[in-house]
């Protein structure tokens, strides 16, 4: 079964919009795990417009499943991850001020930098994952960095699926097959939803984990968080 890690950035966005502590980010994280979620993902950005660095510290005591911190490995982010020591760190090449992630790493151009960062995290017992597009050369480049896993950037798949083009899965299947051959673990995330997650799961060999936030939280507004988490779990069996 593929694990579901729930990204709670949108909960922090809602909290920050009003000030105070409603909704309570820590309670939501605890509830998601109680409902069956198998991990909690956060993506702190330098401006702390949603997840704050203190949230990352506070969540350490709350997350009893898998704790995944993702972000651009700049100095402050690296320091935060080394302080919190999550189960997994996912490296994402976000530009400063980016609304959301928009591309995977060029693992060839950035190989030396990524290798150095990954080695630092691994020395501290933290599993590493690199956000990549479904491009075979980028998968091969990821292997050379020494990363434990890749996270396939799935926006293109989701867009093509919405258009009715199921062949949009093809590059992801080939990328996953290569990753399996190279001994890389496979995660995936971005724009995955109740509409497309089952099809994606059924076609990607060796899919270990998906990280879903925006769609899941939006769907939960209509369907209820407990219900949505378990709907995902059922589709991922």
Tab-separated table of C-alpha atoms in Angstrom:
chain	number	residue	atom	x	y	z
A	1	UNK	CA	0.000	0.000	0.000
A	2	UNK	CA	1.219	3.482	-0.858
A	3	UNK	CA	1.492	5.752	2.180
A	4	UNK	CA	-0.442	9.021	2.414
A	5	UNK	CA	1.389	12.012	3.871
A	6	UNK	CA	-0.886	15.022	4.330
A	7	UNK	CA	0.564	18.462	3.659
A	8	UNK	CA	-0.924	20.883	6.209
A	9	UNK	CA	0.348	24.151	4.723
A	10	UNK	CA	-3.189	25.248	3.866
A	11	UNK	CA	-4.233	24.884	7.502
A	12	UNK	CA	-1.443	27.279	8.442
A	13	UNK	CA	-2.515	29.675	5.670
A	14	UNK	CA	-6.044	29.782	7.093
A	15	UNK	CA	-4.751	30.295	10.624
A	16	UNK	CA	-2.408	33.096	9.592
A	17	UNK	CA	-5.144	34.889	7.636
A	18	UNK	CA	-7.011	35.641	10.853
A	19	UNK	CA	-4.260	35.588	13.455
A	20	UNK	CA	-4.450	33.637	16.676
A	21	UNK	CA	-4.470	29.869	16.649
A	22	UNK	CA	-7.646	28.891	14.805
A	23	UNK	CA	-7.507	26.415	13.214
A	24	UNK	CA	-5.034	24.764	15.571
A	25	UNK	CA	-2.281	23.365	13.359
A	26	UNK	CA	-1.033	20.911	15.971
A	27	UNK	CA	-4.515	19.538	16.649
A	28	UNK	CA	-5.143	19.115	12.932
A	29	UNK	CA	-1.876	17.182	12.575
A	30	UNK	CA	-2.820	14.950	15.499
A	31	UNK	CA	-6.325	14.406	14.112
A	32	UNK	CA	-5.064	13.514	10.628
A	33	UNK	CA	-2.928	10.799	12.178
A	34	UNK	CA	-5.835	9.626	14.318
A	35	UNK	CA	-7.980	9.389	11.180
A	36	UNK	CA	-5.377	7.105	9.590
A	37	UNK	CA	-3.004	9.477	7.781
A	38	UNK	CA	0.434	7.911	7.619
A	39	UNK	CA	2.513	11.061	7.595
A	40	UNK	CA	2.540	14.835	7.981
A	41	UNK	CA	4.262	17.073	5.440
A	42	UNK	CA	5.103	20.758	5.843
A	43	UNK	CA	6.789	23.151	3.452
A	44	UNK	CA	8.121	26.188	5.334
A	45	UNK	CA	9.157	29.086	3.113
A	46	UNK	CA	11.524	31.924	3.999
A	47	UNK	CA	8.685	34.454	4.430
A	48	UNK	CA	6.768	32.042	6.729
A	49	UNK	CA	3.530	33.010	5.015
A	50	UNK	CA	1.958	29.696	5.985
A	51	UNK	CA	4.098	27.215	7.937
A	52	UNK	CA	6.299	29.042	10.418
A	53	UNK	CA	9.672	27.743	11.504
A	54	UNK	CA	8.313	27.432	15.039
A	55	UNK	CA	5.518	25.215	13.692
A	56	UNK	CA	8.185	22.811	12.433
A	57	UNK	CA	9.674	22.657	15.911
A	58	UNK	CA	6.296	22.261	17.646
A	59	UNK	CA	5.159	19.502	15.286
A	60	UNK	CA	8.138	17.346	16.205
A	61	UNK	CA	6.375	16.319	19.416
A	62	UNK	CA	3.029	15.768	17.659
A	63	UNK	CA	3.957	13.706	14.608
A	64	UNK	CA	4.106	10.048	15.567
A	65	UNK	CA	3.852	8.673	12.020
A	66	UNK	CA	6.275	10.037	9.402
A	67	UNK	CA	7.441	13.634	9.553
A	68	UNK	CA	8.416	15.112	6.166
A	69	UNK	CA	9.802	18.637	5.826
A	70	UNK	CA	10.165	19.925	2.287
A	71	UNK	CA	11.725	23.072	0.925
A	72	UNK	CA	14.619	24.778	-0.780
A	73	UNK	CA	17.827	23.825	1.063
A	74	UNK	CA	19.041	27.314	1.866
A	75	UNK	CA	20.996	27.885	5.073
A	76	UNK	CA	18.038	28.622	7.365
A	77	UNK	CA	16.117	25.637	6.017
A	78	UNK	CA	19.069	23.301	6.473
A	79	UNK	CA	19.528	24.510	10.045
A	80	UNK	CA	15.821	23.981	10.767
A	81	UNK	CA	15.821	20.432	9.387
A	82	UNK	CA	18.952	19.501	11.331
A	83	UNK	CA	17.329	20.882	14.488
A	84	UNK	CA	14.003	19.058	13.987
A	85	UNK	CA	15.454	15.838	12.554
A	86	UNK	CA	12.327	14.710	10.670
A	87	UNK	CA	12.058	11.235	9.186
A	88	UNK	CA	12.422	12.663	5.693
A	89	UNK	CA	13.518	15.878	4.026
A	90	UNK	CA	12.335	16.619	0.499
A	91	UNK	CA	14.475	19.072	-1.454
A	92	UNK	CA	12.452	21.420	-3.673
A	93	UNK	CA	13.968	24.131	-5.914
A	94	UNK	CA	11.511	26.882	-5.004
A	95	UNK	CA	12.253	30.403	-6.107
A	96	UNK	CA	11.957	33.098	-3.436
A	97	UNK	CA	8.336	34.244	-3.259
A	98	UNK	CA	6.996	31.364	-5.359
A	99	UNK	CA	3.297	30.735	-4.800
A	100	UNK	CA	3.830	27.008	-5.152
A	101	UNK	CA	6.359	24.556	-6.530
A	102	UNK	CA	6.646	24.794	-10.309
A	103	UNK	CA	9.474	22.476	-11.410
A	104	UNK	CA	11.786	19.730	-10.308
A	105	UNK	CA	15.552	19.949	-9.851
A	106	UNK	CA	18.034	19.937	-12.685
A	107	UNK	CA	19.935	17.138	-11.004
A	108	UNK	CA	22.769	17.327	-13.517
A	109	UNK	CA	23.479	21.038	-13.218
A	110	UNK	CA	23.028	20.975	-9.424
A	111	UNK	CA	24.589	17.571	-8.775
A	112	UNK	CA	27.521	18.774	-6.671
A	113	UNK	CA	25.343	21.054	-4.533
A	114	UNK	CA	22.647	18.427	-4.004
A	115	UNK	CA	25.213	15.767	-3.146
A	116	UNK	CA	26.736	17.982	-0.461
A	117	UNK	CA	23.368	18.801	1.111
A	118	UNK	CA	22.148	15.212	0.962
A	119	UNK	CA	25.274	13.907	2.628
A	120	UNK	CA	24.784	16.371	5.492
A	121	UNK	CA	21.223	15.211	6.082
A	122	UNK	CA	22.102	11.535	5.789
A	123	UNK	CA	24.925	11.947	8.307
A	124	UNK	CA	22.215	13.063	10.706
A	125	UNK	CA	19.986	10.068	10.050
A	126	UNK	CA	17.442	11.883	7.865
A	127	UNK	CA	16.104	10.147	4.738
A	128	UNK	CA	16.387	12.346	1.651
A	129	UNK	CA	14.168	12.848	-1.368
A	130	UNK	CA	14.619	15.096	-4.420
A	131	UNK	CA	11.709	16.757	-6.253
A	132	UNK	CA	12.113	15.883	-9.954
A	133	UNK	CA	10.262	16.054	-13.242
A	134	UNK	CA	9.608	12.727	-15.026
A	135	UNK	CA	12.685	13.091	-17.235
A	136	UNK	CA	14.965	10.076	-17.420
A	137	UNK	CA	18.168	12.121	-17.370
A	138	UNK	CA	17.000	13.837	-14.182
A	139	UNK	CA	16.295	10.472	-12.573
A	140	UNK	CA	19.788	9.283	-13.487
A	141	UNK	CA	21.219	12.538	-12.125
A	142	UNK	CA	19.298	12.061	-8.884
A	143	UNK	CA	20.868	8.644	-8.435
A	144	UNK	CA	24.336	10.190	-8.676
A	145	UNK	CA	23.606	12.592	-5.815
A	146	UNK	CA	23.180	9.696	-3.397
A	147	UNK	CA	19.567	10.556	-2.530
A	148	UNK	CA	17.393	7.847	-0.989
A	149	UNK	CA	14.263	8.746	-2.931
A	150	UNK	CA	12.831	10.977	-5.612
A	151	UNK	CA	9.486	12.759	-5.510
A	152	UNK	CA	7.868	12.905	-8.934
A	153	UNK	CA	6.403	16.345	-9.687
A	154	UNK	CA	2.911	15.429	-10.880
A	155	UNK	CA	1.389	18.721	-12.075
A	156	UNK	CA	1.722	17.750	-15.749
A	157	UNK	CA	0.019	14.414	-15.159
A	158	UNK	CA	-2.842	16.039	-13.252
A	159	UNK	CA	-3.383	18.640	-15.970
A	160	UNK	CA	-3.436	16.052	-18.751
A	161	UNK	CA	-5.751	13.810	-16.739
A	162	UNK	CA	-8.199	16.703	-16.314
A	163	UNK	CA	-8.175	17.084	-20.094
A	164	UNK	CA	-9.029	13.405	-20.513
A	165	UNK	CA	-5.555	12.508	-21.751
A	166	UNK	CA	-4.619	9.442	-19.746
A	167	UNK	CA	-1.442	8.981	-21.758
A	168	UNK	CA	-0.070	11.838	-19.651
A	169	UNK	CA	0.896	9.095	-17.195
A	170	UNK	CA	3.394	7.569	-19.638
A	171	UNK	CA	6.476	9.681	-18.739
A	172	UNK	CA	5.837	8.934	-15.059
A	173	UNK	CA	5.657	5.198	-15.676
A	174	UNK	CA	8.994	5.275	-17.514
A	175	UNK	CA	10.544	7.447	-14.792
A	176	UNK	CA	9.311	5.078	-12.094
A	177	UNK	CA	10.605	2.020	-13.940
A	178	UNK	CA	14.046	3.608	-14.202
A	179	UNK	CA	14.000	4.683	-10.551
A	180	UNK	CA	13.174	1.121	-9.545
A	181	UNK	CA	16.058	-0.184	-11.650
A	182	UNK	CA	18.416	2.304	-9.992
A	183	UNK	CA	17.242	1.441	-6.489
A	184	UNK	CA	15.621	4.811	-5.790
A	185	UNK	CA	12.483	4.994	-3.667
A	186	UNK	CA	9.550	6.761	-5.334
A	187	UNK	CA	7.341	9.447	-3.813
A	188	UNK	CA	4.986	11.745	-5.709
A	189	UNK	CA	3.103	14.973	-5.211
A	190	UNK	CA	1.510	18.140	-6.611
A	191	UNK	CA	-2.077	18.442	-7.848
A	192	UNK	CA	-2.914	14.850	-6.992
A	193	UNK	CA	-6.567	14.597	-5.954
A	194	UNK	CA	-9.436	12.191	-5.360
A	195	UNK	CA	-10.158	12.383	-9.091
A	196	UNK	CA	-6.760	11.188	-10.284
A	197	UNK	CA	-4.954	9.475	-7.386
A	198	UNK	CA	-6.224	5.946	-7.974
A	199	UNK	CA	-5.275	5.965	-11.656
A	200	UNK	CA	-1.823	7.309	-10.781
A	201	UNK	CA	-1.282	4.732	-8.049
A	202	UNK	CA	-2.377	1.839	-10.264
A	203	UNK	CA	0.071	2.780	-13.013
A	204	UNK	CA	3.214	3.733	-11.083
A	205	UNK	CA	5.275	0.699	-10.054
A	206	UNK	CA	6.857	0.906	-6.628
A	207	UNK	CA	5.074	4.071	-5.485
A	208	UNK	CA	5.948	4.361	-1.795
A	209	UNK	CA	4.322	7.616	-0.733
A	210	UNK	CA	2.222	10.518	-1.952
A	211	UNK	CA	2.161	13.961	-0.366
A	212	UNK	CA	-1.160	15.748	-0.836
A	213	UNK	CA	-2.241	19.067	0.600
A	214	UNK	CA	-4.175	21.622	-1.443
A	215	UNK	CA	-6.654	19.206	-3.021
A	216	UNK	CA	-7.167	17.150	0.133
A	217	UNK	CA	-7.823	20.163	2.351
A	218	UNK	CA	-10.127	21.676	-0.276
A	219	UNK	CA	-12.045	18.410	-0.620
A	220	UNK	CA	-12.259	18.158	3.162
A	221	UNK	CA	-14.176	21.445	3.254
A	222	UNK	CA	-16.974	19.619	1.478
A	223	UNK	CA	-16.582	16.048	2.635
A	224	UNK	CA	-14.973	16.213	6.074
A	225	UNK	CA	-11.346	15.561	6.940
A	226	UNK	CA	-11.843	12.071	8.430
A	227	UNK	CA	-13.835	11.007	5.407
A	228	UNK	CA	-11.355	12.422	2.888
A	229	UNK	CA	-8.293	10.856	4.520
A	230	UNK	CA	-9.938	7.435	4.482
A	231	UNK	CA	-11.172	7.885	0.926
A	232	UNK	CA	-7.540	8.398	-0.108
A	233	UNK	CA	-6.412	5.401	1.929
A	234	UNK	CA	-8.997	3.196	0.222
A	235	UNK	CA	-7.887	4.356	-3.234
A	236	UNK	CA	-4.233	3.698	-2.376
A	237	UNK	CA	-4.715	0.074	-1.298
